[in-house]
């Protein structure tokens, strides 16, 4: 057990909760006997560079204090290395922490859990997805949901649920299906019309929307949810069910499980862990045991 660990902090996460959360999390870790260093970045590229430097120096753990965006950056630094990742989830979505069963918006409790995991071997290897050269822990979104992200990012409003909801309303007004080409493990090329295609390493995105309900972080497979062509009325009927995962039983929804998928569609941007990957086509692959995480049931 290395006694020095690194807090990787997003000071703007959750409208400032990231900076505030670092203090009780650091206190819990120091109380457990750890030396704590804090890493901040002037922007995403600088933050990732600093996180990678901490990993290369041999830090005992990289502990991300923020939301899924910061966790996504942290994954780029620790995936494929022996350095474990901890998560102090204080962002808007927190879907990776939710998948791991970690405390949400309780930095002191999350800090204590991380300290206990480090002291008592509570480290668990979980799968990650990889697409476009990037690692992701939760869901790769494309279609309606990625267009909502595109629109939300263009809005001059504070980020958060309100902006997302406004963007969703606007995209509903412009609802259209997308011609996709999918290639799964079987090598068969499927040409389909779909409202969206979501590829899940984890089960949820957007703060608990269980679009790939049933996806597991340790099965070596990606869960693919396809929402076929549907009207605005049908989509409004299906979407609220996403929070319970019961949308998967609707006739417009189909599911696949695969270790690898290629998605192609014109004019569609792929988002993973809420971050833009770039335009399709993209190939996503499940990498078993790609990251070691601090967990209550390691």
CSV table of C-alpha atoms in Angstrom, one decimal:
chain,number,residue,atom,x,y,z
A,1,UNK,CA,0.0,0.0,0.0
A,2,UNK,CA,1.6,3.3,-1.1
A,3,UNK,CA,1.0,6.0,1.5
A,4,UNK,CA,0.9,8.9,-0.9
A,5,UNK,CA,-2.2,9.2,-3.1
A,6,UNK,CA,-3.4,11.9,-5.5
A,7,UNK,CA,-6.7,13.8,-5.5
A,8,UNK,CA,-7.6,14.7,-9.0
A,9,UNK,CA,-10.0,17.6,-8.7
A,10,UNK,CA,-12.4,19.5,-11.0
A,11,UNK,CA,-13.1,22.7,-9.1
A,12,UNK,CA,-16.2,23.5,-11.3
A,13,UNK,CA,-17.9,20.1,-11.0
A,14,UNK,CA,-21.5,20.3,-9.7
A,15,UNK,CA,-21.4,24.2,-9.8
A,16,UNK,CA,-18.4,24.3,-7.4
A,17,UNK,CA,-19.0,21.1,-5.4
A,18,UNK,CA,-15.7,19.7,-6.8
A,19,UNK,CA,-13.6,22.2,-4.9
A,20,UNK,CA,-15.6,22.0,-1.8
A,21,UNK,CA,-15.7,18.2,-1.8
A,22,UNK,CA,-12.0,17.9,-2.0
A,23,UNK,CA,-11.6,19.1,1.6
A,24,UNK,CA,-13.7,16.5,3.4
A,25,UNK,CA,-12.4,13.8,1.1
A,26,UNK,CA,-8.8,14.7,1.8
A,27,UNK,CA,-9.5,14.9,5.5
A,28,UNK,CA,-10.9,11.4,5.5
A,29,UNK,CA,-7.9,10.1,3.7
A,30,UNK,CA,-5.4,11.9,5.9
A,31,UNK,CA,-7.2,10.6,9.0
A,32,UNK,CA,-6.6,7.1,7.7
A,33,UNK,CA,-2.9,7.8,7.5
A,34,UNK,CA,-2.4,8.7,3.8
A,35,UNK,CA,-0.4,11.6,2.4
A,36,UNK,CA,-2.6,13.5,-0.1
A,37,UNK,CA,-1.5,15.5,-3.0
A,38,UNK,CA,-4.0,17.5,-5.1
A,39,UNK,CA,-3.9,17.9,-8.9
A,40,UNK,CA,-5.7,20.7,-10.6
A,41,UNK,CA,-5.5,21.6,-14.3
A,42,UNK,CA,-6.0,24.9,-16.1
A,43,UNK,CA,-8.0,22.9,-18.7
A,44,UNK,CA,-8.8,19.3,-19.6
A,45,UNK,CA,-5.5,18.7,-21.5
A,46,UNK,CA,-3.5,20.2,-18.6
A,47,UNK,CA,-5.4,18.2,-16.0
A,48,UNK,CA,-4.9,15.0,-17.9
A,49,UNK,CA,-1.2,15.7,-18.3
A,50,UNK,CA,-0.8,16.2,-14.6
A,51,UNK,CA,-2.9,13.1,-13.8
A,52,UNK,CA,-0.6,11.0,-16.0
A,53,UNK,CA,2.5,12.4,-14.4
A,54,UNK,CA,1.1,11.4,-11.0
A,55,UNK,CA,0.5,7.9,-12.2
A,56,UNK,CA,4.0,7.7,-13.8
A,57,UNK,CA,5.5,8.8,-10.4
A,58,UNK,CA,3.9,5.8,-8.7
A,59,UNK,CA,1.0,7.4,-6.8
A,60,UNK,CA,-0.8,4.8,-4.6
A,61,UNK,CA,-4.1,5.8,-6.2
A,62,UNK,CA,-5.7,8.5,-8.4
A,63,UNK,CA,-8.9,9.7,-6.8
A,64,UNK,CA,-11.2,11.7,-9.0
A,65,UNK,CA,-13.2,14.4,-7.3
A,66,UNK,CA,-16.0,15.6,-9.6
A,67,UNK,CA,-18.5,14.1,-12.1
A,68,UNK,CA,-18.4,11.7,-15.0
A,69,UNK,CA,-16.4,14.2,-17.1
A,70,UNK,CA,-13.5,14.2,-14.7
A,71,UNK,CA,-13.8,10.4,-14.2
A,72,UNK,CA,-13.5,10.1,-18.0
A,73,UNK,CA,-10.2,12.1,-17.9
A,74,UNK,CA,-9.0,10.0,-15.0
A,75,UNK,CA,-9.7,6.8,-16.9
A,76,UNK,CA,-7.4,8.0,-19.7
A,77,UNK,CA,-4.6,8.2,-17.1
A,78,UNK,CA,-5.1,5.0,-15.2
A,79,UNK,CA,-6.5,2.5,-17.6
A,80,UNK,CA,-4.1,-0.3,-18.4
A,81,UNK,CA,-1.9,0.6,-15.4
A,82,UNK,CA,-1.7,-1.0,-11.9
A,83,UNK,CA,-2.8,2.4,-10.3
A,84,UNK,CA,-6.2,2.1,-8.8
A,85,UNK,CA,-8.9,4.7,-9.4
A,86,UNK,CA,-11.1,6.1,-6.7
A,87,UNK,CA,-14.2,8.3,-7.3
A,88,UNK,CA,-15.6,11.1,-5.1
A,89,UNK,CA,-18.8,11.6,-7.0
A,90,UNK,CA,-20.0,15.2,-6.8
A,91,UNK,CA,-21.0,16.0,-10.4
A,92,UNK,CA,-24.3,16.2,-12.1
A,93,UNK,CA,-24.5,12.6,-13.5
A,94,UNK,CA,-22.2,10.4,-11.5
A,95,UNK,CA,-23.1,7.3,-13.5
A,96,UNK,CA,-19.7,5.5,-13.2
A,97,UNK,CA,-19.9,5.9,-9.4
A,98,UNK,CA,-23.5,4.7,-9.4
A,99,UNK,CA,-22.5,1.6,-11.4
A,100,UNK,CA,-19.9,0.8,-8.7
A,101,UNK,CA,-22.3,1.4,-5.8
A,102,UNK,CA,-20.2,4.3,-4.4
A,103,UNK,CA,-21.6,7.2,-2.3
A,104,UNK,CA,-23.1,10.0,-4.4
A,105,UNK,CA,-22.6,13.7,-3.3
A,106,UNK,CA,-21.2,12.6,0.1
A,107,UNK,CA,-17.4,13.3,-0.2
A,108,UNK,CA,-16.6,12.4,3.4
A,109,UNK,CA,-18.2,9.0,3.1
A,110,UNK,CA,-16.6,8.4,-0.3
A,111,UNK,CA,-13.2,9.4,1.1
A,112,UNK,CA,-13.6,7.0,4.0
A,113,UNK,CA,-14.6,4.2,1.6
A,114,UNK,CA,-11.6,4.9,-0.6
A,115,UNK,CA,-9.3,4.8,2.4
A,116,UNK,CA,-10.8,1.6,3.7
A,117,UNK,CA,-10.4,0.0,0.2
A,118,UNK,CA,-6.8,1.0,0.0
A,119,UNK,CA,-6.0,-0.4,3.5
A,120,UNK,CA,-8.0,-3.6,3.2
A,121,UNK,CA,-7.5,-4.6,-0.4
A,122,UNK,CA,-10.9,-3.4,-1.7
A,123,UNK,CA,-9.6,-3.1,-5.2
A,124,UNK,CA,-11.7,-4.5,-8.0
A,125,UNK,CA,-10.8,-4.9,-11.7
A,126,UNK,CA,-13.6,-3.8,-14.1
A,127,UNK,CA,-14.1,-3.6,-17.8
A,128,UNK,CA,-13.9,-0.5,-19.9
A,129,UNK,CA,-15.0,0.4,-23.4
A,130,UNK,CA,-12.6,1.8,-25.9
A,131,UNK,CA,-13.6,3.8,-28.9
A,132,UNK,CA,-11.8,6.4,-31.0
A,133,UNK,CA,-8.7,6.0,-29.0
A,134,UNK,CA,-10.5,6.9,-25.8
A,135,UNK,CA,-11.5,4.8,-22.7
A,136,UNK,CA,-15.1,5.0,-21.4
A,137,UNK,CA,-16.7,3.6,-18.3
A,138,UNK,CA,-20.5,4.1,-18.9
A,139,UNK,CA,-22.3,4.5,-22.2
A,140,UNK,CA,-21.4,5.5,-25.8
A,141,UNK,CA,-24.4,7.5,-27.0
A,142,UNK,CA,-25.4,8.2,-30.6
A,143,UNK,CA,-28.5,9.5,-32.4
A,144,UNK,CA,-31.2,11.4,-30.5
A,145,UNK,CA,-29.3,11.4,-27.2
A,146,UNK,CA,-26.0,12.6,-28.8
A,147,UNK,CA,-27.9,15.4,-30.7
A,148,UNK,CA,-29.3,16.5,-27.3
A,149,UNK,CA,-25.7,16.7,-26.1
A,150,UNK,CA,-24.7,18.6,-29.2
A,151,UNK,CA,-27.5,21.1,-28.7
A,152,UNK,CA,-26.9,21.4,-25.0
A,153,UNK,CA,-23.3,22.2,-25.6
A,154,UNK,CA,-24.2,25.0,-27.9
A,155,UNK,CA,-26.6,26.6,-25.4
A,156,UNK,CA,-25.4,29.6,-23.5
A,157,UNK,CA,-26.7,28.4,-20.2
A,158,UNK,CA,-25.1,26.9,-17.1
A,159,UNK,CA,-24.5,23.2,-17.6
A,160,UNK,CA,-26.8,20.8,-15.8
A,161,UNK,CA,-30.2,19.1,-15.9
A,162,UNK,CA,-32.1,22.2,-16.9
A,163,UNK,CA,-30.0,22.8,-20.0
A,164,UNK,CA,-30.3,19.1,-20.9
A,165,UNK,CA,-34.1,19.2,-20.6
A,166,UNK,CA,-34.3,22.2,-22.8
A,167,UNK,CA,-32.1,20.6,-25.4
A,168,UNK,CA,-34.2,17.5,-25.3
A,169,UNK,CA,-37.4,19.5,-25.9
A,170,UNK,CA,-35.8,21.2,-28.9
A,171,UNK,CA,-34.6,17.9,-30.4
A,172,UNK,CA,-38.0,16.3,-29.9
A,173,UNK,CA,-39.4,19.0,-32.2
A,174,UNK,CA,-36.8,18.0,-34.8
A,175,UNK,CA,-37.1,14.3,-34.2
A,176,UNK,CA,-35.9,12.1,-37.1
A,177,UNK,CA,-34.6,8.6,-37.6
A,178,UNK,CA,-31.0,7.9,-38.6
A,179,UNK,CA,-29.8,5.3,-41.1
A,180,UNK,CA,-27.3,3.1,-39.2
A,181,UNK,CA,-24.9,0.4,-40.2
A,182,UNK,CA,-24.0,-1.9,-37.3
A,183,UNK,CA,-21.4,-4.7,-37.3
A,184,UNK,CA,-21.3,-6.9,-34.2
A,185,UNK,CA,-19.1,-9.9,-33.2
A,186,UNK,CA,-20.8,-12.1,-35.8
A,187,UNK,CA,-19.5,-9.9,-38.6
A,188,UNK,CA,-22.9,-9.4,-40.1
A,189,UNK,CA,-23.5,-5.9,-41.4
A,190,UNK,CA,-27.0,-4.7,-40.3
A,191,UNK,CA,-28.6,-1.7,-42.0
A,192,UNK,CA,-31.3,-0.3,-39.8
A,193,UNK,CA,-33.3,2.9,-39.2
A,194,UNK,CA,-33.1,4.0,-35.5
A,195,UNK,CA,-33.8,6.9,-33.3
A,196,UNK,CA,-30.7,6.1,-31.2
A,197,UNK,CA,-28.1,3.4,-30.5
A,198,UNK,CA,-26.5,3.3,-27.1
A,199,UNK,CA,-23.5,1.1,-26.3
A,200,UNK,CA,-23.1,0.4,-22.6
A,201,UNK,CA,-20.2,-0.8,-20.6
A,202,UNK,CA,-22.2,0.4,-17.6
A,203,UNK,CA,-26.0,0.6,-17.4
A,204,UNK,CA,-26.7,4.3,-17.2
A,205,UNK,CA,-26.0,7.8,-18.4
A,206,UNK,CA,-27.4,11.3,-17.9
A,207,UNK,CA,-27.7,10.8,-14.1
A,208,UNK,CA,-29.4,7.4,-13.7
A,209,UNK,CA,-31.1,6.9,-17.1
A,210,UNK,CA,-30.7,3.1,-17.4
A,211,UNK,CA,-30.5,3.0,-21.1
A,212,UNK,CA,-28.5,-0.2,-21.1
A,213,UNK,CA,-30.2,-1.7,-18.0
A,214,UNK,CA,-28.6,-5.0,-17.1
A,215,UNK,CA,-25.1,-4.1,-18.4
A,216,UNK,CA,-22.4,-5.3,-16.0
A,217,UNK,CA,-18.9,-3.9,-15.5
A,218,UNK,CA,-17.3,-7.3,-15.3
A,219,UNK,CA,-18.7,-9.5,-18.0
A,220,UNK,CA,-16.4,-8.7,-20.9
A,221,UNK,CA,-19.3,-7.5,-23.1
A,222,UNK,CA,-21.0,-4.4,-24.2
A,223,UNK,CA,-24.8,-4.1,-24.0
A,224,UNK,CA,-26.3,-2.4,-27.1
A,225,UNK,CA,-29.7,-0.7,-26.9
A,226,UNK,CA,-31.4,0.2,-30.2
A,227,UNK,CA,-34.5,2.4,-30.2
A,228,UNK,CA,-36.1,2.0,-33.6
A,229,UNK,CA,-38.1,4.5,-35.6
A,230,UNK,CA,-40.8,6.0,-33.4
A,231,UNK,CA,-43.1,9.1,-33.2
A,232,UNK,CA,-42.7,11.9,-30.7
A,233,UNK,CA,-45.6,10.4,-28.7
A,234,UNK,CA,-43.9,7.0,-28.5
A,235,UNK,CA,-40.6,8.4,-27.6
A,236,UNK,CA,-42.2,10.5,-24.8
A,237,UNK,CA,-43.8,7.2,-23.6
A,238,UNK,CA,-40.6,5.2,-23.7
A,239,UNK,CA,-38.2,7.8,-22.3
A,240,UNK,CA,-39.5,8.1,-18.7
A,241,UNK,CA,-39.2,4.3,-18.5
A,242,UNK,CA,-35.5,4.6,-19.0
A,243,UNK,CA,-35.0,5.6,-15.3
A,244,UNK,CA,-36.4,2.2,-14.2
A,245,UNK,CA,-34.9,0.2,-17.1
A,246,UNK,CA,-38.4,-1.0,-18.2
A,247,UNK,CA,-38.1,0.6,-21.6
A,248,UNK,CA,-36.3,-2.5,-22.8
A,249,UNK,CA,-39.6,-4.4,-23.0
A,250,UNK,CA,-41.1,-1.9,-25.5
A,251,UNK,CA,-41.6,-3.2,-29.1
A,252,UNK,CA,-39.5,-0.3,-30.6
A,253,UNK,CA,-36.5,-1.4,-28.5
A,254,UNK,CA,-34.0,-4.2,-29.4
A,255,UNK,CA,-30.9,-5.4,-27.5
A,256,UNK,CA,-27.6,-7.0,-28.4
A,257,UNK,CA,-24.6,-8.1,-26.4
A,258,UNK,CA,-21.2,-8.0,-28.0
A,259,UNK,CA,-17.5,-7.6,-27.3
A,260,UNK,CA,-17.1,-5.3,-30.3
A,261,UNK,CA,-19.4,-3.1,-32.4
A,262,UNK,CA,-18.8,-0.7,-35.3
A,263,UNK,CA,-21.4,2.1,-35.6
A,264,UNK,CA,-21.7,4.1,-38.8
A,265,UNK,CA,-24.3,6.8,-39.5
A,266,UNK,CA,-24.2,10.1,-41.4
A,267,UNK,CA,-24.1,13.4,-39.4
A,268,UNK,CA,-24.0,11.7,-36.0
A,269,UNK,CA,-21.5,12.5,-33.2
A,270,UNK,CA,-20.6,9.8,-30.7
A,271,UNK,CA,-20.5,10.7,-27.0
A,272,UNK,CA,-19.0,8.5,-24.3
A,273,UNK,CA,-19.2,9.3,-20.6
A,274,UNK,CA,-20.9,12.5,-21.8
A,275,UNK,CA,-17.8,13.6,-23.7
A,276,UNK,CA,-17.7,14.0,-27.5
A,277,UNK,CA,-15.6,11.3,-29.3
A,278,UNK,CA,-16.2,12.6,-32.8
A,279,UNK,CA,-18.3,11.7,-35.8
A,280,UNK,CA,-19.3,8.2,-36.6
A,281,UNK,CA,-18.1,5.7,-37.8
A,282,UNK,CA,-16.7,4.5,-34.5
A,283,UNK,CA,-15.7,1.0,-33.3
A,284,UNK,CA,-16.2,0.3,-29.6
A,285,UNK,CA,-14.5,-2.7,-27.9
A,286,UNK,CA,-14.9,-4.0,-24.4
A,287,UNK,CA,-11.5,-4.4,-22.7
A,288,UNK,CA,-11.9,-6.8,-19.7
A,289,UNK,CA,-10.4,-5.8,-16.4
A,290,UNK,CA,-8.9,-2.6,-18.0
A,291,UNK,CA,-9.0,-0.5,-14.7
A,292,UNK,CA,-8.7,-1.3,-11.0
A,293,UNK,CA,-11.2,0.7,-8.9
A,294,UNK,CA,-11.6,1.3,-5.2
A,295,UNK,CA,-14.8,-0.3,-4.2
A,296,UNK,CA,-16.7,-1.4,-1.1
A,297,UNK,CA,-16.8,-4.9,-2.5
A,298,UNK,CA,-13.4,-5.3,-4.1
